Short mmCIF file of C-alpha atoms and ligand atoms in Angstrom, two decimals:
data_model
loop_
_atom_site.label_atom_id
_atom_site.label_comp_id
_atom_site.label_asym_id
_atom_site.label_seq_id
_atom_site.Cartn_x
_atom_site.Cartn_y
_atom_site.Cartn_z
CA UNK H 132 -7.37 9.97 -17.62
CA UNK H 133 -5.24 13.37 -19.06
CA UNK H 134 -4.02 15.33 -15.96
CA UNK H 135 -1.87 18.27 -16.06
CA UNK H 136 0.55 18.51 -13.11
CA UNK H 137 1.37 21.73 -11.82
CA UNK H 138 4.74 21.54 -10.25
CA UNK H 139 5.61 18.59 -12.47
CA UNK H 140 10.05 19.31 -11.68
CA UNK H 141 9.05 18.82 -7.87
CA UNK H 142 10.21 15.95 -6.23
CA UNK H 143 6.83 14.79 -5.24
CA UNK H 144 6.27 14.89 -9.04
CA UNK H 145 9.26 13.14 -10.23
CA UNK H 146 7.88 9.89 -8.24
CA UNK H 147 4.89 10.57 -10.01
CA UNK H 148 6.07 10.74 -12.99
CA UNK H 149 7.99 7.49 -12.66
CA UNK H 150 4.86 5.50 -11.48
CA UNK H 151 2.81 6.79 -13.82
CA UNK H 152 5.04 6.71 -17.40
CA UNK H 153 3.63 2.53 -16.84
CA UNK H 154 0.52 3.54 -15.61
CA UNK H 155 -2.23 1.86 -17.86
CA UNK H 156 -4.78 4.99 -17.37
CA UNK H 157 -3.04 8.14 -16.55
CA UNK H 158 -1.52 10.32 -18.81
CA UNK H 159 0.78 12.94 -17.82
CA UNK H 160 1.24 16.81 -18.83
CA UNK H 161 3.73 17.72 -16.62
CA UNK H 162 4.22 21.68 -15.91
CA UNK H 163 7.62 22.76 -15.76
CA UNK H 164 9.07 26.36 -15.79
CA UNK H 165 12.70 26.01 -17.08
CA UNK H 166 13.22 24.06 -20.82
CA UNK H 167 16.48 22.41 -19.07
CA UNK H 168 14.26 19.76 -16.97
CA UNK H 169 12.73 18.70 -20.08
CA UNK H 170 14.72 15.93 -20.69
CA UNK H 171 13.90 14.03 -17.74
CA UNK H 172 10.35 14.18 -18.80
CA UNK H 173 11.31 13.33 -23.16
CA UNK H 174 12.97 10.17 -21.37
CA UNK H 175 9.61 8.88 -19.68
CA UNK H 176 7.50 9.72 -23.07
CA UNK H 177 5.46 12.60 -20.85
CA UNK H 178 4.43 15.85 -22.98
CA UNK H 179 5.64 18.73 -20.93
CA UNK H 180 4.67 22.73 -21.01
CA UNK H 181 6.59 25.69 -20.24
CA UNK H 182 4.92 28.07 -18.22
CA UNK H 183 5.43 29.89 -14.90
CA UNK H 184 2.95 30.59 -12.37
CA UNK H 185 4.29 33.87 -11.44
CA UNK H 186 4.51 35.34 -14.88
CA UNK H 187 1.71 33.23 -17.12
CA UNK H 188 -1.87 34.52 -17.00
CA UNK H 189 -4.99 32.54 -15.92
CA UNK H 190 -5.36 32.41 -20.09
CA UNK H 191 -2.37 30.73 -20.15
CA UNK H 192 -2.78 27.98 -17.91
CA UNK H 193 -6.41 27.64 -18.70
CA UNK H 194 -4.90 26.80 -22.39
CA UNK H 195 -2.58 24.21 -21.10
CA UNK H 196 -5.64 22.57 -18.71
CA UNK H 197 -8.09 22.19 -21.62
CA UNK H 198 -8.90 18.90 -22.23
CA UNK H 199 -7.48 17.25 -19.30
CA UNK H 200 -9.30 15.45 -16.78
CA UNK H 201 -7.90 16.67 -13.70
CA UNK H 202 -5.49 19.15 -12.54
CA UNK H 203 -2.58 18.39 -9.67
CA UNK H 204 -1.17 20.79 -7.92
CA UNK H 205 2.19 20.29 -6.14
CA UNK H 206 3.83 23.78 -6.97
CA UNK H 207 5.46 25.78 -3.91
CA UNK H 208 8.06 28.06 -2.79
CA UNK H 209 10.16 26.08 -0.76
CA UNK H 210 9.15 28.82 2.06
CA UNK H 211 11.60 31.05 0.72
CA UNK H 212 10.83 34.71 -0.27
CA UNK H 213 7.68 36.34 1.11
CA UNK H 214 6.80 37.12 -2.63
CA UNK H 215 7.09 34.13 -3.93
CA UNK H 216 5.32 32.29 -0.98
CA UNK H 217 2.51 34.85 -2.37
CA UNK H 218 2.59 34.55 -5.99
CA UNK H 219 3.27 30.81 -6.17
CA UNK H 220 1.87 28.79 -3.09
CA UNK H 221 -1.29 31.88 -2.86
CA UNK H 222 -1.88 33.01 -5.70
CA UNK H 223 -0.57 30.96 -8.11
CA UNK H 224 -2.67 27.91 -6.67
CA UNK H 225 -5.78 30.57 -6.61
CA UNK H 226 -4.98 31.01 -10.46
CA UNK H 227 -4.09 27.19 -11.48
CA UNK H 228 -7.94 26.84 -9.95
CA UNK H 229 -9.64 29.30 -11.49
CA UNK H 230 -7.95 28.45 -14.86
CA UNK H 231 -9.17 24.73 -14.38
CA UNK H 232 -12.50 26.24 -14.29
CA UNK H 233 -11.93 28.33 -17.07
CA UNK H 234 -10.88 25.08 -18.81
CA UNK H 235 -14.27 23.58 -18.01
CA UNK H 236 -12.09 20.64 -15.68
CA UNK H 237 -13.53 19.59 -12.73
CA UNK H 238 -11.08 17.19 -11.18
CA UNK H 239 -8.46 18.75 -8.44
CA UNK H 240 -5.97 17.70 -6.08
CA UNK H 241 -4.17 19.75 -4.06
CA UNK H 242 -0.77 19.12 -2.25
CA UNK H 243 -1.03 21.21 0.71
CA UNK H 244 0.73 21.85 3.78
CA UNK H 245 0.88 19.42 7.09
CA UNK H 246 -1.64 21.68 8.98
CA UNK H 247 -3.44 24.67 8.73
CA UNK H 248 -5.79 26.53 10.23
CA UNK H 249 -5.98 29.64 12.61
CA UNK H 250 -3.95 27.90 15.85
CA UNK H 251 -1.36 26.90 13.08
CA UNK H 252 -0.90 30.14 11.53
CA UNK H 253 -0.37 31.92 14.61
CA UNK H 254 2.22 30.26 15.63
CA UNK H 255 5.36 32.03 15.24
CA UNK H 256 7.92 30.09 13.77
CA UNK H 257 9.79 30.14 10.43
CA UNK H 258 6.71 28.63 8.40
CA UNK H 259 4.28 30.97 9.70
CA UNK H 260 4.10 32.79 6.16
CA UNK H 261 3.77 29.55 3.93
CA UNK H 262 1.29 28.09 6.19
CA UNK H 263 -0.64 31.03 6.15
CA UNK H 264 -0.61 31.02 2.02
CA UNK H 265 -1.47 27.32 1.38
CA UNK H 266 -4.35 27.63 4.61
CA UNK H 267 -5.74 30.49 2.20
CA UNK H 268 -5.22 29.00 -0.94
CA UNK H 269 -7.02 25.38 0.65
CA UNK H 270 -9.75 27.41 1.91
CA UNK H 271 -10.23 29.28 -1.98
CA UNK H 272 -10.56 25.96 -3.17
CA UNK H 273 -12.84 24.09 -0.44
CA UNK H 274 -15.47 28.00 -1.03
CA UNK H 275 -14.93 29.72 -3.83
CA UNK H 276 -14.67 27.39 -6.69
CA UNK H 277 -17.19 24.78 -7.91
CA UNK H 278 -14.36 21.87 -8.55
CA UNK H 279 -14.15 18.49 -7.42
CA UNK H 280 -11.31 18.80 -5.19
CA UNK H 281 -9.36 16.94 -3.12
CA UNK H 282 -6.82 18.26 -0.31
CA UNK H 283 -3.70 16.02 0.88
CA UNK H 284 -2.01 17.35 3.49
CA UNK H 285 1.62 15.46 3.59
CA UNK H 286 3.88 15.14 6.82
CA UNK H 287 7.66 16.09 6.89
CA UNK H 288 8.60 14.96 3.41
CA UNK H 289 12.21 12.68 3.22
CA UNK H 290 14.10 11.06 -0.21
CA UNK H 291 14.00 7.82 1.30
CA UNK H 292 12.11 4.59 -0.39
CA UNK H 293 8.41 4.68 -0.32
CA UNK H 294 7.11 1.43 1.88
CA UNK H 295 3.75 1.63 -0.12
CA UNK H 296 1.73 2.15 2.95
CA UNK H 297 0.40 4.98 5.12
CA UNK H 298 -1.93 6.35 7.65
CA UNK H 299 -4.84 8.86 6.66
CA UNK H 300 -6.74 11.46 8.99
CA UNK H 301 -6.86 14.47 10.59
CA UNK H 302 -5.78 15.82 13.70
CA UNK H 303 -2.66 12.95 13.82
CA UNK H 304 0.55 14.01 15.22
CA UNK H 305 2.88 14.84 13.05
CA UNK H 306 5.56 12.33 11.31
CA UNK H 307 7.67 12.00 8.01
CA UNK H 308 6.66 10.60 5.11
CA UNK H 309 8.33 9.21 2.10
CA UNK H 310 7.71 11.82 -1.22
CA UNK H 311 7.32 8.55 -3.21
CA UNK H 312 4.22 7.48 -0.69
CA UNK H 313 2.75 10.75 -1.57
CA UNK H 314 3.21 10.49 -5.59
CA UNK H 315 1.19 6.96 -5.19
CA UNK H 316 -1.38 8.64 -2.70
CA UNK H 317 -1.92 11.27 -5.41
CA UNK H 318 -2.67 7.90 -7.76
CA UNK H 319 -4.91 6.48 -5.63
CA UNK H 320 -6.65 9.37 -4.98
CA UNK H 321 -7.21 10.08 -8.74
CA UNK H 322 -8.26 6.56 -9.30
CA UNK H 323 -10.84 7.28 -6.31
CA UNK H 324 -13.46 9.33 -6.93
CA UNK H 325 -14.65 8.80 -3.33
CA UNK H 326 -11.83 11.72 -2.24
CA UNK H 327 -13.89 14.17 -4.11
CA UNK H 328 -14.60 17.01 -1.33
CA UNK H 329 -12.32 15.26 1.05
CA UNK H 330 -8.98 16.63 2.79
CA UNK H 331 -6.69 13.86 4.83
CA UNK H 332 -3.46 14.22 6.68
CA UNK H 333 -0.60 11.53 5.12
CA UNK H 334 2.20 10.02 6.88
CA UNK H 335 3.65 6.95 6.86
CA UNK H 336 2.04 3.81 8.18
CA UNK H 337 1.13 0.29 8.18
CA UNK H 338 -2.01 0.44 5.99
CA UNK H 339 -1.70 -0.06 1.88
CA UNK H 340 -2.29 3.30 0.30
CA UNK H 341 -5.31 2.28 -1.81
CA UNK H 342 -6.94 0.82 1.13
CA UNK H 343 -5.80 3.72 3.57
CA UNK H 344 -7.63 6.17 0.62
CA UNK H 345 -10.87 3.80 0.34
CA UNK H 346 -11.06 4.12 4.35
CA UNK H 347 -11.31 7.78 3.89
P1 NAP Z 505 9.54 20.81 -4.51
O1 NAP Z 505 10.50 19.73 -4.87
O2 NAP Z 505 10.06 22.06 -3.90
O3 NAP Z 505 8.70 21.16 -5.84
C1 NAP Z 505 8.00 22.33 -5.97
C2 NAP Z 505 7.87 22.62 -7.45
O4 NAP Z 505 7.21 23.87 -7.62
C3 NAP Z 505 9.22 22.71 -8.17
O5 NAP Z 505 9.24 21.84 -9.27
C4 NAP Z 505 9.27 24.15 -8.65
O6 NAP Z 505 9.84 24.32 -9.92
C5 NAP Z 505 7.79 24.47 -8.75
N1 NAP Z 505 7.64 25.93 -8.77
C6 NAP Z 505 8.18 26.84 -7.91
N2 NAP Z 505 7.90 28.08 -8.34
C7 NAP Z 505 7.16 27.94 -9.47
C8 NAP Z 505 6.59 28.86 -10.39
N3 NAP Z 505 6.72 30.19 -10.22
N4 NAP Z 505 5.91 28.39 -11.46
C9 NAP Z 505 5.77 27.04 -11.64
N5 NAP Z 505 6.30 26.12 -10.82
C10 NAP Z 505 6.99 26.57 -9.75
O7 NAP Z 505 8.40 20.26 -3.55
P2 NAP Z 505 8.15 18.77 -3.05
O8 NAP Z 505 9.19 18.41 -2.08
O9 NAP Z 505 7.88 17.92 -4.22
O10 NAP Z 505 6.79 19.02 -2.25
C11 NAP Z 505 5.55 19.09 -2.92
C12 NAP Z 505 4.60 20.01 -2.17
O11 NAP Z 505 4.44 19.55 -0.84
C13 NAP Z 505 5.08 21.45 -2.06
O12 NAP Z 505 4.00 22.32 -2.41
C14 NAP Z 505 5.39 21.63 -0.59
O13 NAP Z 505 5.12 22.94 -0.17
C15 NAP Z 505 4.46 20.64 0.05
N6 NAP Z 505 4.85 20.11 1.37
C16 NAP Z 505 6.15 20.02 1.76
C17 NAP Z 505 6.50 19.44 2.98
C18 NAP Z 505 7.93 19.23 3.39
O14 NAP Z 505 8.19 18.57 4.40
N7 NAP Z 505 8.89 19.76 2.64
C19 NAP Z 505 5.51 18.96 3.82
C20 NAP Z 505 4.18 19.05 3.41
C21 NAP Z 505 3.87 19.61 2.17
P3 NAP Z 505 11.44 24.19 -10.15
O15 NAP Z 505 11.71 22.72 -10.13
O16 NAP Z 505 11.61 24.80 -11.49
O17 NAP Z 505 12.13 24.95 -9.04
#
């Protein structure tokens, strides 16, 4: 399975591009907007491209997504500027999916936000914005695109090892969650075609990922 990964210099992505430079049926295309973090990616053997969601065109990442099999995305702001929270985790999610459509690939995961939703994005606190942008940007994809999507909504992301296992649902109260956990949830959801249509909270757990993903 060819999948691009949007966000690819993330460190989300860097996990996942560790697990999967071994993995025996993912390939990687990783994504990456600045020709410095390229070497990271020459070291694992993973083909990167150069592009940037708020300057490239629809064309242009619809070029890139040909011929792949799926389409991650795992891009975002950081929740910093106003105009980048709306040309990178709004619109440049809106584009990556209609340019996966343009590329005639079905296959999408999305790596959203904790919680969204109208009581969330009311709330006024410092991620009011950002929350507002990836609840509009999971909603796009969920009605106004044909893919076969797939939202995972992570808890408070740390650096520290991953144990391998997790709990899946909604509604759960919020807790951390390793960003290596979530690179191997994004596995196990592409190796699970049962996700297809289906959006999960993620945070850490006592249940093995695939397993916690099959429950789904
Ligand atoms: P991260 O390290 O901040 O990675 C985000 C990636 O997006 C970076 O590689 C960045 O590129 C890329 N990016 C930013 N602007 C871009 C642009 N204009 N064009 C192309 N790429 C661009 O994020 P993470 O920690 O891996 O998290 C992954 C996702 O989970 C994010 O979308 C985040 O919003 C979401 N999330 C975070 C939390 C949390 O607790 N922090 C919780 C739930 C969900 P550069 O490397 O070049 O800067």
């Amino acid at each position: 399975m060819k999948i691009l990964f949007i966000g690819a210099n993330g460190k989300v992505a860097r996990h996942f591009a560790d697990i999967v430079q071994n993995h025996p049926t993912i390939t990687e295309k990783a994504m990456i907007r600045n020709p410095e973090q390229q070497a990271f990616f020459d070291e694992r053997n993973i083909e990167t491209v150069l592009l940037d969601l708020s300057k490239n065109s629809i064309d242009d990442l619809a070029a890139v997504a040909k011929g792949m099999d799926a389409v991650i995305f795992s891009a975002g702001a950081g929740g910093k500027g106003l105009d980048k929270i709306f040309t990178v985790d709004l619109d440049g999610a809106i584009k990556s999916m209609v340019a996966t459509e343009k590329a005639g690939v079905k296959r999408f995961v999305m790596v959203s936000t904790f919680r969204t939703g109208r009581e969330e994005m009311d709330k006024q606190n410092d991620l009011r914005y950002y929350t507002i942008a990836k609840n509009y940007a999971d909603e796009w994809l969920k009605n106004r695109t044909n893919l076969d999507w797939t939202i995972i909504h992570p808890g408070i992301l740390t650096d520290v090892e991953g144990s391998g296992k997790i709990t899946v649902g909604m509604g759960q109260d919020i807790k951390e969650i390793p960003r290596q956990d979530v690179a191997r949830t994004i596995i196990a959801v592409l190796e699970n075609n049962d996700t297809i249509g289906k959006e999960f909270e993620v945070l850490e757990g006592e249940t093995e990922i695939e397993e916690a993903i099959q429950s789904l």
